[in-house]
mmCIF file of C-alpha atoms in Angstrom:
data_model
loop_
_atom_site.group_PDB
_atom_site.id
_atom_site.type_symbol
_atom_site.label_atom_id
_atom_site.label_comp_id
_atom_site.label_asym_id
_atom_site.label_seq_id
_atom_site.Cartn_x
_atom_site.Cartn_y
_atom_site.Cartn_z
ATOM 1 C CA MET W 1 8.989 -11.238 -16.872
ATOM 2 C CA TYR W 2 9.453 -9.546 -13.756
ATOM 3 C CA LEU W 3 6.999 -11.685 -11.734
ATOM 4 C CA PRO W 4 8.867 -14.570 -11.654
ATOM 5 C CA PHE W 5 11.670 -13.025 -10.466
ATOM 6 C CA ALA W 6 9.921 -11.377 -7.807
ATOM 7 C CA ARG W 7 8.325 -14.850 -6.266
ATOM 8 C CA HIS W 8 12.333 -15.767 -5.775
ATOM 9 C CA LYS W 9 13.462 -12.922 -4.549
ATOM 10 C CA TYR W 10 10.362 -12.394 -2.349
ATOM 11 C CA PRO W 11 9.215 -15.628 -1.191
ATOM 12 C CA GLY W 12 7.589 -13.838 1.236
ATOM 13 C CA PRO W 13 5.220 -13.618 3.428
ATOM 14 C CA SER W 14 5.439 -10.139 2.655
ATOM 15 C CA PRO W 15 5.569 -8.784 -0.425
ATOM 16 C CA GLU W 16 3.498 -10.995 -1.725
ATOM 17 C CA VAL W 17 3.303 -12.006 -5.251
ATOM 18 C CA ILE W 18 0.347 -12.827 -6.846
ATOM 19 C CA GLY W 19 -0.194 -16.319 -7.552
ATOM 20 C CA SER W 20 -3.249 -18.946 -8.152
ATOM 21 C CA GLN W 21 -4.547 -18.546 -4.384
ATOM 22 C CA THR W 22 -4.544 -14.858 -4.352
ATOM 23 C CA GLU W 23 -7.919 -13.891 -3.764
ATOM 24 C CA LEU W 24 -7.321 -10.210 -3.744
ATOM 25 C CA VAL W 25 -4.446 -8.013 -5.143
ATOM 26 C CA ILE W 26 -4.073 -4.996 -2.793
ATOM 27 C CA ASP W 27 -1.257 -2.760 -4.160
ATOM 28 C CA GLY W 28 0.185 0.885 -5.846
ATOM 29 C CA TYR W 29 2.945 3.177 -5.842
ATOM 30 C CA THR W 30 4.922 2.730 -2.798
ATOM 31 C CA ARG W 31 4.101 5.151 0.260
ATOM 32 C CA SER W 32 0.479 4.934 -1.086
ATOM 33 C CA GLY W 33 -1.097 3.764 2.216
ATOM 34 C CA THR W 34 -0.660 -0.178 1.297
ATOM 35 C CA THR W 35 0.344 -0.865 5.158
ATOM 36 C CA PHE W 36 -2.722 0.867 6.380
ATOM 37 C CA ALA W 37 -5.362 -0.991 4.041
ATOM 38 C CA VAL W 38 -3.991 -4.341 3.987
ATOM 39 C CA TYR W 39 -3.726 -4.518 7.648
ATOM 40 C CA ALA W 40 -6.888 -2.734 8.062
ATOM 41 C CA PHE W 41 -8.534 -5.140 5.471
ATOM 42 C CA GLN W 42 -7.096 -8.051 7.378
ATOM 43 C CA LEU W 43 -8.534 -6.590 10.218
ATOM 44 C CA CYS W 44 -12.252 -6.621 9.504
ATOM 45 C CA GLN W 45 -12.263 -9.771 8.152
ATOM 46 C CA ASP W 46 -13.600 -13.038 9.835
ATOM 47 C CA LYS W 47 -11.085 -14.981 8.443
ATOM 48 C CA PRO W 48 -8.047 -14.687 6.354
ATOM 49 C CA VAL W 49 -8.030 -13.511 3.010
ATOM 50 C CA ARG W 50 -4.634 -14.799 0.520
ATOM 51 C CA LEU W 51 -3.504 -10.763 -0.740
ATOM 52 C CA ALA W 52 -1.133 -10.322 -2.793
ATOM 53 C CA HIS W 53 1.164 -6.895 -1.656
ATOM 54 C CA HIS W 54 3.074 -4.723 -1.235
ATOM 55 C CA LEU W 55 5.296 -5.505 -4.223
ATOM 56 C CA HIS W 56 4.749 -1.584 -5.667
ATOM 57 C CA ALA W 57 5.339 -2.913 -9.309
ATOM 58 C CA SER W 58 2.287 -2.303 -11.484
ATOM 59 C CA ALA W 59 3.105 -5.620 -12.735
ATOM 60 C CA GLN W 60 1.049 -6.800 -10.051
ATOM 61 C CA LEU W 61 -1.597 -4.595 -10.502
ATOM 62 C CA LEU W 62 -1.464 -5.598 -14.570
ATOM 63 C CA THR W 63 -1.516 -9.632 -13.806
ATOM 64 C CA ALA W 64 -4.643 -8.982 -11.600
ATOM 65 C CA ALA W 65 -6.570 -7.327 -14.538
ATOM 66 C CA ARG W 66 -5.346 -9.584 -17.026
ATOM 67 C CA ASN W 67 -6.425 -13.326 -15.095
ATOM 68 C CA GLY W 68 -9.927 -11.423 -13.669
ATOM 69 C CA VAL W 69 -8.688 -11.204 -10.271
ATOM 70 C CA PRO W 70 -10.106 -8.285 -7.831
ATOM 71 C CA ALA W 71 -8.002 -5.996 -7.421
ATOM 72 C CA LEU W 72 -7.832 -2.499 -5.460
ATOM 73 C CA ALA W 73 -5.421 -0.194 -7.088
ATOM 74 C CA LEU W 74 -4.169 2.446 -4.283
ATOM 75 C CA ILE W 75 -2.748 5.731 -5.543
ATOM 76 C CA ARG W 76 -1.945 8.695 -3.498
ATOM 77 C CA LYS W 77 -1.244 12.925 -5.176
ATOM 78 C CA PRO W 78 2.541 12.326 -6.315
ATOM 79 C CA GLN W 79 3.737 15.194 -3.907
ATOM 80 C CA GLY W 80 2.349 13.132 -1.108
ATOM 81 C CA ALA W 81 3.592 9.683 -2.130
ATOM 82 C CA ILE W 82 7.583 10.894 -3.837
ATOM 83 C CA LEU W 83 8.101 13.143 -0.804
ATOM 84 C CA SER W 84 7.568 10.324 1.537
ATOM 85 C CA GLN W 85 9.210 8.010 -0.445
ATOM 86 C CA LEU W 86 12.444 10.476 -0.626
ATOM 87 C CA ILE W 87 12.391 10.515 3.486
ATOM 88 C CA ARG W 88 11.736 6.842 3.372
ATOM 89 C CA GLU W 89 14.699 5.951 0.680
ATOM 90 C CA PRO W 90 16.817 9.012 0.576
ATOM 91 C CA ASP W 91 19.584 7.397 -1.905
ATOM 92 C CA VAL W 92 16.364 8.009 -4.551
ATOM 93 C CA ALA W 93 16.615 10.670 -6.545
ATOM 94 C CA LEU W 94 13.375 13.660 -6.556
ATOM 95 C CA ARG W 95 13.983 13.317 -10.706
ATOM 96 C CA ASP W 96 13.746 9.285 -10.987
ATOM 97 C CA ALA W 97 10.977 8.957 -8.573
ATOM 98 C CA LEU W 98 8.562 11.310 -10.588
ATOM 99 C CA ALA W 99 9.153 9.596 -13.374
ATOM 100 C CA ALA W 100 8.976 6.166 -11.865
ATOM 101 C CA TYR W 101 5.284 7.477 -10.581
ATOM 102 C CA SER W 102 4.310 8.714 -13.869
ATOM 103 C CA HIS W 103 5.719 5.393 -15.341
ATOM 104 C CA PHE W 104 3.927 3.447 -12.770
ATOM 105 C CA TYR W 105 0.249 4.147 -13.523
ATOM 106 C CA GLY W 106 1.039 5.063 -16.966
ATOM 107 C CA ARG W 107 0.803 1.568 -17.541
ATOM 108 C CA LEU W 108 -1.960 0.538 -15.757
ATOM 109 C CA LEU W 109 -4.247 3.356 -17.736
ATOM 110 C CA PRO W 110 -5.453 0.939 -20.401
ATOM 111 C CA TYR W 111 -6.898 -1.232 -17.804
ATOM 112 C CA ARG W 112 -8.071 1.147 -15.529
ATOM 113 C CA GLU W 113 -12.113 -0.336 -15.614
ATOM 114 C CA ARG W 114 -10.348 -3.646 -13.740
ATOM 115 C CA PHE W 115 -9.502 -2.141 -11.121
ATOM 116 C CA VAL W 116 -11.045 -0.702 -8.361
ATOM 117 C CA VAL W 117 -9.220 2.917 -7.389
ATOM 118 C CA GLY W 118 -8.617 3.760 -3.991
ATOM 119 C CA GLU W 119 -7.156 6.990 -3.279
ATOM 120 C CA PHE W 120 -4.906 7.636 0.209
ATOM 121 C CA GLU W 121 -7.217 10.651 1.755
ATOM 122 C CA LEU W 122 -10.050 7.594 1.265
ATOM 123 C CA VAL W 123 -8.816 4.425 1.787
ATOM 124 C CA THR W 124 -7.302 6.456 5.355
ATOM 125 C CA HIS W 125 -10.587 7.899 5.968
ATOM 126 C CA ASP W 126 -13.742 5.543 4.969
ATOM 127 C CA PHE W 127 -11.741 2.461 4.271
ATOM 128 C CA GLY W 128 -14.954 0.410 4.297
ATOM 129 C CA ALA W 129 -16.376 2.852 1.580
ATOM 130 C CA VAL W 130 -13.268 1.506 -0.972
ATOM 131 C CA ILE W 131 -14.644 -2.382 0.531
ATOM 132 C CA ARG W 132 -17.835 -1.290 -0.735
ATOM 133 C CA ARG W 133 -16.794 -0.493 -4.164
ATOM 134 C CA LEU W 134 -14.768 -3.820 -4.262
ATOM 135 C CA ASN W 135 -17.439 -5.850 -3.451
ATOM 136 C CA GLU W 136 -20.243 -4.019 -6.054
ATOM 137 C CA HIS W 137 -17.970 -4.034 -8.888
ATOM 138 C CA PHE W 138 -16.363 -7.919 -8.245
ATOM 139 C CA GLY W 139 -19.404 -9.644 -6.654
ATOM 140 C CA THR W 140 -17.341 -10.055 -3.596
ATOM 141 C CA SER W 141 -18.775 -10.165 0.200
ATOM 142 C CA PHE W 142 -15.820 -8.728 1.831
ATOM 143 C CA ALA W 143 -16.419 -7.221 5.195
ATOM 144 C CA GLU W 144 -16.203 -3.584 5.681
ATOM 145 C CA PHE W 145 -13.943 -1.938 7.607
ATOM 146 C CA THR W 146 -14.968 0.663 10.306
ATOM 147 C CA HIS W 147 -13.110 3.457 11.270
ATOM 148 C CA THR W 148 -12.902 4.286 14.799
ATOM 149 C CA ASP W 149 -10.919 4.933 18.003
ATOM 150 C CA ALA W 150 -10.490 1.182 18.885
ATOM 151 C CA THR W 151 -10.120 -0.070 15.409
ATOM 152 C CA MET W 152 -7.794 2.613 14.141
ATOM 153 C CA ARG W 153 -5.484 1.933 17.257
ATOM 154 C CA GLU W 154 -4.823 -1.526 16.682
ATOM 155 C CA CYS W 155 -4.120 -0.756 13.094
ATOM 156 C CA PHE W 156 -1.457 2.256 13.604
ATOM 157 C CA GLN W 157 -0.066 -1.082 16.344
ATOM 158 C CA LEU W 158 0.682 -3.005 13.937
ATOM 159 C CA ILE W 159 1.784 -0.245 11.445
ATOM 160 C CA GLU W 160 4.047 0.730 14.001
ATOM 161 C CA LEU W 161 5.523 -3.000 14.520
ATOM 162 C CA ARG W 162 6.116 -3.980 11.479
ATOM 163 C CA GLY W 163 9.057 -2.434 11.641
ATOM 164 C CA THR W 164 10.019 -5.969 13.491
ATOM 165 C CA LEU W 165 9.486 -7.934 10.113
ATOM 166 C CA SER W 166 7.679 -10.244 12.704
ATOM 167 C CA ALA W 167 6.725 -13.557 10.118
ATOM 168 C CA THR W 168 3.592 -13.907 11.657
ATOM 169 C CA LEU W 169 2.431 -10.270 11.354
ATOM 170 C CA LEU W 170 3.942 -10.350 7.970
ATOM 171 C CA GLY W 171 1.520 -13.561 7.146
ATOM 172 C CA PHE W 172 -1.674 -12.111 8.865
ATOM 173 C CA GLU W 173 -1.047 -9.332 6.004
ATOM 174 C CA SER W 174 -1.097 -11.684 3.795
ATOM 175 C CA GLY W 175 -3.793 -14.308 4.912
ATOM 176 C CA ILE W 176 -2.081 -17.500 6.123
ATOM 177 C CA VAL W 177 -1.789 -16.326 9.907
ATOM 178 C CA THR W 178 -5.138 -15.958 11.712
ATOM 179 C CA ARG W 179 -6.202 -13.193 14.272
ATOM 180 C CA ASP W 180 -5.774 -15.263 17.109
ATOM 181 C CA GLN W 181 -2.284 -16.325 15.834
ATOM 182 C CA MET W 182 -1.827 -12.716 15.170
ATOM 183 C CA ASP W 183 -2.638 -11.519 19.026
ATOM 184 C CA ARG W 184 -0.405 -13.733 20.816
ATOM 185 C CA GLU W 185 2.811 -12.504 18.436
ATOM 186 C CA LEU W 186 1.028 -9.167 19.621
ATOM 187 C CA GLN W 187 1.371 -10.144 23.213
ATOM 188 C CA ALA W 188 4.461 -11.388 22.715
ATOM 189 C CA LEU W 189 6.099 -7.979 21.324
ATOM 190 C CA ALA W 190 4.459 -5.759 23.941
ATOM 191 C CA ARG W 191 6.959 -7.384 26.350
ATOM 192 C CA SER W 192 10.339 -6.648 23.671
ATOM 193 C CA PRO W 193 11.996 -3.463 23.539
ATOM 194 C CA ALA W 194 10.745 -0.689 22.308
ATOM 195 C CA LEU W 195 11.243 -0.701 18.436
ATOM 196 C CA ASP W 196 13.694 2.440 17.355
ATOM 197 C CA ALA W 197 11.408 5.620 16.072
ATOM 198 C CA ARG W 198 13.398 5.481 12.923
ATOM 199 C CA ASP W 199 12.004 1.784 11.738
ATOM 200 C CA ALA W 200 8.760 2.533 12.723
ATOM 201 C CA TRP W 201 6.380 2.723 9.496
ATOM 202 C CA ILE W 202 3.648 5.199 11.200
ATOM 203 C CA PRO W 203 3.445 9.072 9.980
ATOM 204 C CA SER W 204 6.140 10.795 12.492
ATOM 205 C CA ALA W 205 6.685 14.908 13.242
ATOM 206 C CA ASP W 206 10.641 14.324 12.106
ATOM 207 C CA ARG W 207 9.383 13.148 8.590
ATOM 208 C CA GLU W 208 6.588 16.294 8.590
ATOM 209 C CA ARG W 209 9.279 18.519 8.457
ATOM 210 C CA ALA W 210 11.914 16.949 6.351
ATOM 211 C CA LYS W 211 9.167 16.579 3.874
ATOM 212 C CA VAL W 212 8.943 20.454 4.417
ATOM 213 C CA ALA W 213 12.410 20.318 3.339
ATOM 214 C CA LEU W 214 11.977 18.319 0.467
ATOM 215 C CA SER W 215 9.208 20.760 -0.564
ATOM 216 C CA GLU W 216 12.045 23.021 -2.179
ATOM 217 C CA GLN W 217 13.136 20.583 -3.567
ATOM 218 C CA TRP W 218 9.582 19.590 -5.225
ATOM 219 C CA GLN W 219 9.159 23.304 -7.349
ATOM 220 C CA ARG W 220 12.726 23.617 -8.597
ATOM 221 C CA PRO W 221 11.202 24.691 -12.607
ATOM 222 C CA SER W 222 14.048 21.522 -14.173
ATOM 223 C CA LEU W 223 11.611 19.488 -12.909
ATOM 224 C CA ALA W 224 8.410 20.882 -14.083
ATOM 225 C CA ARG W 225 8.174 18.652 -16.962
ATOM 226 C CA LEU W 226 7.886 15.628 -14.894
ATOM 227 C CA ARG W 227 5.651 16.918 -12.031
ATOM 228 C CA HIS W 228 3.162 17.812 -14.638
ATOM 229 C CA GLN W 229 3.378 14.753 -16.485
ATOM 230 C CA ALA W 230 3.024 13.198 -12.593
ATOM 231 C CA GLU W 231 -0.200 15.399 -11.716
ATOM 232 C CA GLN W 232 -2.018 14.725 -15.606
ATOM 233 C CA VAL W 233 -1.362 10.906 -14.998
ATOM 234 C CA TYR W 234 -2.417 10.782 -11.261
ATOM 235 C CA GLN W 235 -5.668 12.943 -12.573
ATOM 236 C CA GLN W 236 -6.012 10.737 -15.595
ATOM 237 C CA PHE W 237 -6.193 7.178 -13.234
ATOM 238 C CA ARG W 238 -8.871 8.721 -10.179
ATOM 239 C CA ALA W 239 -10.929 10.035 -12.783
ATOM 240 C CA GLY W 240 -11.411 6.734 -14.372
#
């Protein structure tokens, strides 16, 4: 029932809900590297690939599993993902985020073998290896991303500019905008006023300091059971 609602709420170009034209799903719990993975993936392809992404709902990945659509399920250690989420979404309670994390991956566990799992550290440091596993698992032939100073700089430029909500950049994520169109948009955005640092989607010193402050909340004894559940589902999901 959620996906029809999501299609109405998110008509595109991002988030993009799985549909008949979807070639690949890249999604996971929020703050698990989805934006990096999506941009890095599209940047290294010869032509745009139709992606479903950024819904951050287990229904998206469940639908891919049930319909045989190639899917990359992203996952990050609970503490890293959730504290990053709370910085981005300060109205979310830590207790609720812990429960949501466990629910998200707990629903996917019975279908675990139908995904390729992309752990945050590997995605952000050797994404080419993740794409290689996608190709091996699903019989696809996607180009592999190579981590160089140039490719990382290009990827982080797109992530930083995502806060402009440029329809062209968001369309590039979903595979409905070409590389040439995206490059022209980048040139136009370069002439625009700088984006407020608070709206940028890249890591920052301020966010790291905020994470340190939230770490004290993370260790509260009253959250021990929820922390254990989240860590347990993380270990089960990554191990397969």
